Amino acid sequence: IAMDDPANPARLKKRSVRIGGHDTSVSLEDAFWTELGRIAQARKMSLNRLAAFVDRGRTGNLSSALRLFVLDELRGEKKD
C-alpha cells in the first residue's frame, strides 16, 4: 500500500489545533485522530482543549505527546 493511499493505516493526516490562542498543525495517523476525538467526547471537552491539556505536560513534540497520551488512555493509565 502506498503511503498516500487512504487505506494505508500509517498515512498521516494534518490538522490544525488551537493551543493558547495560537493555531498549530499536528500530523497524526487517522486512528489517533479518531481515538483523540473519542477521548475528548468522553471527557466532554473539545479536541483543542484536550490538545492543550496534553501540551501542558509534554516534554517532546506535540504529535508524539498526543500519541503517547492515547496509548496511556488505552492502557488505562489515564492522566487527569
Backbone as a printed PyTorch tensor [residue, N CA C, xyz], in Angstrom:
tensor([[[  0.8640,  -1.1860,   0.0000],
         [  0.0000,   0.0000,   0.0000],
         [  0.9000,   1.2350,   0.0000]],

        [[  0.6000,   2.1550,  -0.8680],
         [  1.3640,   3.4040,  -0.9470],
         [  1.0570,   4.2890,   0.2620]],

        [[  2.0470,   5.0970,   0.6780],
         [  1.8720,   5.9740,   1.8450],
         [  0.7090,   6.9410,   1.6840]],

        [[  0.4240,   7.3720,   0.4570],
         [ -0.6620,   8.3380,   0.2510],
         [ -2.0100,   7.6740,  -0.0180]],

        [[ -2.0540,   6.3530,   0.0160],
         [ -3.2980,   5.6090,  -0.1880],
         [ -4.1800,   5.7680,   1.0500]],

        [[ -5.4420,   6.2090,   0.8820],
         [ -6.3330,   6.3820,   2.0330],
         [ -6.5270,   5.1120,   2.8620]],

        [[ -6.2850,   3.9470,   2.2730],
         [ -6.4340,   2.6800,   3.0010],
         [ -5.2120,   2.3630,   3.8580]],

        [[ -4.1520,   3.1330,   3.7140],
         [ -2.9300,   2.8820,   4.4670],
         [ -3.0950,   3.4020,   5.8930]],

        [[ -3.0490,   2.5150,   6.8960],
         [ -3.2450,   2.9600,   8.2790],
         [ -2.1080,   3.8460,   8.7920]],

        [[ -0.9620,   3.8450,   8.1180],
         [  0.1700,   4.6710,   8.5410],
         [  0.1420,   6.0660,   7.9110]],

        [[ -0.8320,   6.3290,   7.0610],
         [ -0.9200,   7.6340,   6.4010],
         [ -1.2000,   8.7290,   7.4220]],

        [[ -0.4210,   9.7900,   7.3510],
         [ -0.5890,  10.9060,   8.2710],
         [ -1.6580,  11.8670,   7.7720]],

        [[ -2.3970,  12.4070,   8.7210],
         [ -3.4110,  13.4190,   8.4110],
         [ -3.0660,  14.6460,   9.2400]],

        [[ -2.8860,  15.7750,   8.5630],
         [ -2.5160,  17.0080,   9.2390],
         [ -3.7730,  17.8000,   9.5800]],

        [[ -3.8480,  18.2640,  10.8130],
         [ -4.9670,  19.0940,  11.2810],
         [ -4.4040,  20.2640,  12.0710]],

        [[ -5.1760,  21.3090,  12.1510],
         [ -4.8040,  22.4450,  12.9850],
         [ -5.5330,  22.3490,  14.3100]],

        [[ -4.8090,  22.6360,  15.3720],
         [ -5.4180,  22.7380,  16.6980],
         [ -5.0170,  24.0780,  17.2810]],

        [[ -5.8810,  24.6140,  18.1180],
         [ -5.6300,  25.9160,  18.7360],
         [ -5.2350,  25.6910,  20.1830]],

        [[ -4.0290,  26.1400,  20.5060],
         [ -3.4900,  25.9950,  21.8570],
         [ -2.9920,  27.3590,  22.3080]],

        [[ -3.4990,  27.8150,  23.4270],
         [ -3.0570,  29.0950,  23.9580],
         [ -3.3080,  30.2510,  23.0070]],

        [[ -4.3940,  30.1700,  22.2390],
         [ -4.7390,  31.2400,  21.3130],
         [ -3.9850,  31.2090,  20.0000]],

        [[ -3.1850,  30.1740,  19.7810],
         [ -2.4030,  30.0700,  18.5510],
         [ -2.7160,  28.7620,  17.8460]],

        [[ -2.8370,  28.8230,  16.5240],
         [ -3.0370,  27.6080,  15.7380],
         [ -1.6970,  26.9260,  15.5010]],

        [[ -1.7090,  25.6260,  15.6150],
         [ -0.5260,  24.8300,  15.3010],
         [ -0.9840,  23.5960,  14.5430]],

        [[ -0.1910,  23.1360,  13.6060],
         [ -0.5960,  21.9520,  12.8520],
         [  0.0510,  20.7150,  13.4700]],

        [[ -0.7240,  19.6500,  13.4680],
         [ -0.2890,  18.3850,  14.0450],
         [ -0.5740,  17.2930,  13.0190]],

        [[  0.4020,  16.4340,  12.7860],
         [  0.2360,  15.3060,  11.8690],
         [  0.1730,  14.0210,  12.6730]],

        [[ -0.9480,  13.3120,  12.5270],
         [ -1.1590,  12.0270,  13.1870],
         [ -1.8660,  11.0780,  12.2300]],

        [[ -1.7470,   9.8040,  12.4980],
         [ -2.4830,   8.8130,  11.7360],
         [ -3.9680,   8.9130,  12.0880]],

        [[ -4.8240,   8.5250,  11.1300],
         [ -6.2760,   8.6030,  11.3390],
         [ -6.7220,   7.9160,  12.6240]],

        [[ -6.1360,   6.7820,  12.9410],
         [ -6.5370,   6.0450,  14.1420],
         [ -6.3350,   6.8930,  15.3960]],

        [[ -5.2520,   7.6700,  15.4440],
         [ -5.0070,   8.5220,  16.6030],
         [ -5.9910,   9.6820,  16.6530]],

        [[ -6.3070,  10.2760,  15.4950],
         [ -7.3120,  11.3500,  15.4820],
         [ -8.6580,  10.8230,  15.9570]],

        [[ -9.0200,   9.6310,  15.5070],
         [-10.2900,   9.0260,  15.9150],
         [-10.3200,   8.8100,  17.4270]],

        [[ -9.2460,   8.2630,  17.9530],
         [ -9.2020,   7.9710,  19.3920],
         [ -9.1690,   9.2590,  20.2180]],

        [[ -8.4310,  10.2630,  19.7620],
         [ -8.4190,  11.5500,  20.4670],
         [ -9.8180,  12.1610,  20.4970]],

        [[-10.5380,  12.0450,  19.3990],
         [-11.9180,  12.5390,  19.3560],
         [-12.8140,  11.8140,  20.3370]],

        [[-12.6290,  10.4980,  20.4480],
         [-13.4190,   9.7010,  21.3890],
         [-13.1000,  10.0960,  22.8250]],

        [[-11.8260,  10.2810,  23.1160],
         [-11.4070,  10.6670,  24.4630],
         [-11.9600,  12.0470,  24.8150]],

        [[-11.8390,  12.9770,  23.8780],
         [-12.3540,  14.3330,  24.1140],
         [-13.8540,  14.2910,  24.3850]],

        [[-14.5860,  13.5200,  23.6070],
         [-16.0330,  13.4150,  23.7940],
         [-16.3550,  12.8030,  25.1520]],

        [[-15.6230,  11.7650,  25.5370],
         [-15.8570,  11.1090,  26.8300],
         [-15.5900,  12.0700,  27.9870]],

        [[-14.6410,  12.9650,  27.8010],
         [-14.3060,  13.9430,  28.8410],
         [-15.1240,  15.2320,  28.7130]],

        [[-16.0190,  15.2460,  27.7310],
         [-16.8930,  16.4070,  27.4920],
         [-16.0660,  17.6800,  27.2730]],

        [[-15.0730,  17.5560,  26.3810],
         [-14.2350,  18.7010,  26.0530],
         [-13.9510,  18.7060,  24.5510]],

        [[-13.5400,  19.8270,  24.0570],
         [-13.1950,  19.9230,  22.6380],
         [-11.8350,  19.2790,  22.3950]],

        [[-11.5780,  18.9570,  21.1480],
         [-10.2800,  18.4150,  20.7800],
         [ -9.1810,  19.4470,  21.0440]],

        [[ -9.4680,  20.7190,  20.8040],
         [ -8.4940,  21.7760,  21.0960],
         [ -8.1440,  21.8100,  22.5830]],

        [[ -9.1370,  21.7000,  23.4230],
         [ -8.8990,  21.7250,  24.8680],
         [ -8.0960,  20.5080,  25.3190]],

        [[ -8.4080,  19.3470,  24.7480],
         [ -7.6600,  18.1370,  25.0690],
         [ -6.2090,  18.2760,  24.6160]],

        [[ -5.9940,  18.8090,  23.4160],
         [ -4.6290,  19.0160,  22.9130],
         [ -3.8750,  19.9870,  23.8100]],

        [[ -4.5420,  21.0260,  24.2970],
         [ -3.8980,  21.9840,  25.2010],
         [ -3.5190,  21.3120,  26.5160]],

        [[ -4.3770,  20.4130,  27.0020],
         [ -4.0930,  19.6630,  28.2210],
         [ -2.8320,  18.8150,  28.0370]],

        [[ -2.7480,  18.1090,  26.9200],
         [ -1.5850,  17.2710,  26.6350],
         [ -0.3450,  18.1510,  26.4500]],

        [[ -0.5270,  19.2800,  25.7940],
         [  0.5840,  20.1940,  25.5350],
         [  1.2360,  20.6790,  26.8250]],

        [[  0.4350,  20.9460,  27.8360],
         [  0.9730,  21.4560,  29.1140],
         [  1.9390,  20.4750,  29.7720]],

        [[  1.7330,  19.1840,  29.5740],
         [  2.5700,  18.2050,  30.2560],
         [  3.6220,  17.5500,  29.3800]],

        [[  3.7790,  18.0230,  28.1670],
         [  4.6860,  17.3230,  27.2480],
         [  6.1340,  17.7440,  27.4240]],

        [[  7.0310,  16.8160,  27.0160],
         [  8.4520,  17.1240,  27.0100],
         [  9.0100,  17.0480,  25.5900]],

        [[  8.3730,  16.2850,  24.7040],
         [  8.8150,  16.1580,  23.3140],
         [  7.9040,  16.9630,  22.4010]],

        [[  7.8340,  16.5510,  21.1400],
         [  6.9570,  17.2710,  20.2150],
         [  5.4950,  16.9030,  20.4530]],

        [[  4.5970,  17.7400,  20.0040],
         [  3.1740,  17.5760,  20.2940],
         [  2.6020,  16.3090,  19.6720]],

        [[  2.9900,  15.9920,  18.4490],
         [  2.4750,  14.7650,  17.8180],
         [  2.8180,  13.5310,  18.6540]],

        [[  4.0600,  13.4430,  19.0860],
         [  4.4690,  12.3020,  19.9150],
         [  3.7300,  12.2980,  21.2410]],

        [[  3.5890,  13.4670,  21.8470],
         [  2.8880,  13.5510,  23.1320],
         [  1.4380,  13.1010,  22.9870]],

        [[  0.7840,  13.4600,  21.8970],
         [ -0.6070,  13.0410,  21.6750],
         [ -0.6900,  11.5270,  21.4770]],

        [[  0.2500,  10.9620,  20.7340],
         [  0.2480,   9.5070,  20.5390],
         [  0.4330,   8.7930,  21.8790]],

        [[  1.3820,   9.2540,  22.6710],
         [  1.6310,   8.6210,  23.9700],
         [  0.4400,   8.7900,  24.9120]],

        [[ -0.2250,   9.9320,  24.8390],
         [ -1.4260,  10.1550,  25.6420],
         [ -2.5040,   9.1290,  25.2830]],

        [[ -2.7220,   8.9310,  23.9820],
         [ -3.7150,   7.9380,  23.5390],
         [ -3.3140,   6.5500,  24.0260]],

        [[ -2.0520,   6.2080,  23.9040],
         [ -1.5800,   4.9030,  24.3570],
         [ -1.8270,   4.7220,  25.8580]],

        [[ -1.5130,   5.7360,  26.6400],
         [ -1.7740,   5.6680,  28.0870],
         [ -3.2610,   5.4780,  28.3780]],

        [[ -4.1060,   6.2010,  27.6630],
         [ -5.5560,   6.0680,  27.8490],
         [ -6.0180,   4.6480,  27.5370]],

        [[ -5.5360,   4.0970,  26.4370],
         [ -5.9500,   2.7560,  26.0420],
         [ -5.4330,   1.6920,  27.0070]],

        [[ -4.3170,   1.9640,  27.6380],
         [ -3.7630,   1.0490,  28.6370],
         [ -4.4140,   1.2260,  29.9990]],

        [[ -5.2350,   2.2530,  30.1350],
         [ -5.8670,   2.5160,  31.4050],
         [ -5.0130,   3.3460,  32.3450]],

        [[ -3.9860,   3.9640,  31.8040],
         [ -3.0900,   4.7990,  32.5890],
         [ -3.4750,   6.2600,  32.3980]],

        [[ -4.7210,   6.5410,  32.7090],
         [ -5.3330,   7.8510,  32.4830],
         [ -4.6050,   8.9460,  33.2560]],

        [[ -4.3590,  10.0600,  32.5820],
         [ -3.7260,  11.2260,  33.2190],
         [ -4.7510,  12.3450,  33.2800]],

        [[ -5.1330,  12.7320,  34.4740],
         [ -6.1350,  13.7810,  34.6380],
         [ -5.5090,  15.1140,  34.8810]]])
